[in-house]
Amino acid sequence: MSRKNNKTVYILRDTTGHKQSLGTLLVVDHGRVLFNSHLMERGWLDNKQNISCVIAGTYDLVKEYSPKFKCELWEAKGIPGRSECKFHSANYWDQLNGCFSPGEARINIGHDQLPDMIYSGDMLEIFMNAMGNDTRARLVIIDDLN
């Protein structure tokens, strides 16, 4: 049986560029940090569908089955002009279409001189475990804290 939980997922962006945005991903439950990783998104391109990171704000998160990824993933809901903004694994910014990718570290493993996410699949699994069996949460995105 699903239930709403008290968890809040925070994205704290520290770098926002044209191609990619980077930050920290936190899962917090009653003031306790359950999960902490790096996070990568597309760069800021006016919140355009599939090519931009999501505009900062507070959104609902819903855990649902993704036919594309053939598994359950968390998706942000209520983003103006946007849909299908999911948490999934990716190593490079161009593997994201407005989605969110956790990672263990930011290391340039590509050919574009930009930091990439390593061990994204492992970190996604840990993120999913931290979210537990609940199907709803809250997402708070905060821009450039520097």
Coordinates of C-alpha atoms in Angstrom, one line a residue:
M1 CA 0.0 0.0 0.0
S2 CA 1.4 3.4 -1.0
R3 CA 1.4 6.4 1.2
K4 CA 2.6 9.9 1.1
N5 CA 5.9 10.3 2.9
N6 CA 7.6 13.2 4.7
K7 CA 10.7 13.1 2.6
T8 CA 11.9 16.2 0.8
V9 CA 14.4 15.9 -2.1
Y10 CA 16.6 19.0 -2.4
I11 CA 18.6 20.0 -5.5
L12 CA 21.1 22.7 -4.6
R13 CA 22.7 24.0 -7.8
D14 CA 26.2 25.4 -7.6
T15 CA 27.0 25.7 -11.3
T16 CA 24.6 26.5 -14.1
G17 CA 25.9 26.9 -17.6
H18 CA 24.6 26.7 -21.1
K19 CA 25.3 22.9 -21.5
Q20 CA 25.0 21.6 -18.0
S21 CA 24.0 22.4 -14.4
L22 CA 25.7 20.8 -11.4
G23 CA 24.8 20.6 -7.8
T24 CA 24.1 18.5 -4.8
L25 CA 21.2 16.1 -4.4
L26 CA 19.9 15.5 -0.8
V27 CA 17.1 13.3 0.6
V28 CA 15.9 14.6 3.9
D29 CA 13.4 13.0 6.3
H30 CA 12.4 14.9 9.4
G31 CA 15.6 16.9 9.3
R32 CA 17.8 13.9 8.9
V33 CA 19.9 13.5 5.7
L34 CA 19.3 10.0 4.2
F35 CA 21.2 10.5 1.0
N36 CA 23.7 12.9 -0.4
S37 CA 25.3 12.9 -3.9
H38 CA 26.4 15.1 -6.8
L39 CA 23.8 15.9 -9.4
M40 CA 23.9 16.8 -13.1
E41 CA 21.2 18.3 -15.3
R42 CA 21.1 20.0 -18.6
G43 CA 22.1 23.7 -18.7
W44 CA 19.7 26.6 -18.3
L45 CA 17.8 27.2 -21.6
D46 CA 14.7 29.1 -20.4
N47 CA 13.0 25.9 -19.0
K48 CA 12.5 24.6 -22.5
Q49 CA 11.2 21.0 -22.7
N50 CA 13.9 18.4 -23.3
I51 CA 16.8 20.8 -23.5
S52 CA 16.9 22.8 -20.3
C53 CA 17.2 22.1 -16.6
V54 CA 14.0 22.7 -14.6
I55 CA 13.2 26.1 -13.3
A56 CA 13.9 26.5 -9.6
G57 CA 10.9 25.9 -7.3
T58 CA 9.0 23.4 -5.3
Y59 CA 7.3 20.4 -7.0
D60 CA 5.6 17.1 -6.3
L61 CA 7.6 14.0 -6.8
V62 CA 5.8 10.8 -7.8
K63 CA 7.3 7.3 -8.1
E64 CA 5.9 5.6 -11.3
Y65 CA 6.7 3.1 -13.9
S66 CA 8.7 4.4 -16.9
P67 CA 8.1 2.5 -20.1
K68 CA 11.2 4.1 -21.6
F69 CA 13.5 2.9 -18.8
K70 CA 11.4 -0.2 -17.9
C71 CA 11.5 0.4 -14.2
E72 CA 10.0 2.6 -11.5
L73 CA 11.6 6.1 -11.3
W74 CA 10.8 9.3 -9.5
E75 CA 9.3 12.1 -11.7
A76 CA 8.8 15.7 -10.9
K77 CA 5.2 16.9 -11.5
G78 CA 3.7 20.4 -11.9
I79 CA 6.7 22.0 -13.6
P80 CA 5.4 24.8 -15.9
G81 CA 5.5 23.6 -19.5
R82 CA 7.3 20.4 -18.7
S83 CA 6.7 16.7 -18.3
E84 CA 8.8 13.5 -18.0
C85 CA 11.5 15.1 -15.8
K86 CA 12.8 12.0 -14.1
F87 CA 15.6 10.9 -11.9
H88 CA 17.7 8.4 -13.8
S89 CA 21.3 7.5 -14.4
A90 CA 23.5 9.3 -16.9
N91 CA 27.2 10.0 -17.2
Y92 CA 27.0 13.0 -19.6
W93 CA 24.8 16.1 -19.8
D94 CA 23.7 15.2 -23.4
Q95 CA 22.2 11.9 -22.1
L96 CA 19.6 14.0 -20.2
N97 CA 16.5 15.5 -21.7
G98 CA 15.5 17.8 -18.8
C99 CA 16.0 15.0 -16.2
F100 CA 18.2 14.6 -13.1
S101 CA 21.2 12.3 -12.8
P102 CA 22.9 11.6 -9.4
G103 CA 26.6 10.7 -9.3
E104 CA 29.4 9.9 -6.9
A105 CA 31.8 12.5 -8.3
R106 CA 32.3 15.1 -11.0
I107 CA 35.1 13.9 -13.2
N108 CA 35.8 14.7 -16.9
I109 CA 35.5 11.4 -18.6
G110 CA 34.1 12.7 -21.9
H111 CA 35.7 14.8 -24.7
D112 CA 34.1 18.2 -24.0
Q113 CA 36.2 19.3 -21.0
L114 CA 33.1 19.4 -18.8
P115 CA 32.6 17.5 -15.6
D116 CA 30.6 14.2 -16.0
M117 CA 29.0 12.0 -13.4
I118 CA 30.6 8.7 -12.4
Y119 CA 28.9 5.8 -10.8
S120 CA 25.5 7.3 -11.7
G121 CA 23.7 3.9 -11.8
D122 CA 25.0 3.0 -8.3
M123 CA 24.0 6.4 -6.9
L124 CA 20.6 6.1 -8.5
E125 CA 20.1 2.8 -6.7
I126 CA 21.1 4.2 -3.4
F127 CA 18.8 7.2 -4.0
M128 CA 15.9 4.9 -4.8
N129 CA 16.6 2.9 -1.6
A130 CA 16.7 6.1 0.5
M131 CA 13.3 7.1 -0.9
G132 CA 11.9 3.8 0.4
N133 CA 8.6 2.2 -0.6
D134 CA 6.7 5.5 -0.6
T135 CA 5.3 6.9 -3.8
R136 CA 5.1 10.6 -3.2
A137 CA 7.6 13.2 -1.9
R138 CA 8.4 16.9 -2.3
L139 CA 11.2 18.3 -4.6
V140 CA 12.8 21.7 -3.8
I141 CA 15.2 23.1 -6.4
I142 CA 17.4 26.0 -5.3
D143 CA 19.6 27.8 -7.8
D144 CA 23.3 28.8 -7.5
L145 CA 24.1 29.0 -3.8
N146 CA 27.6 30.6 -4.5

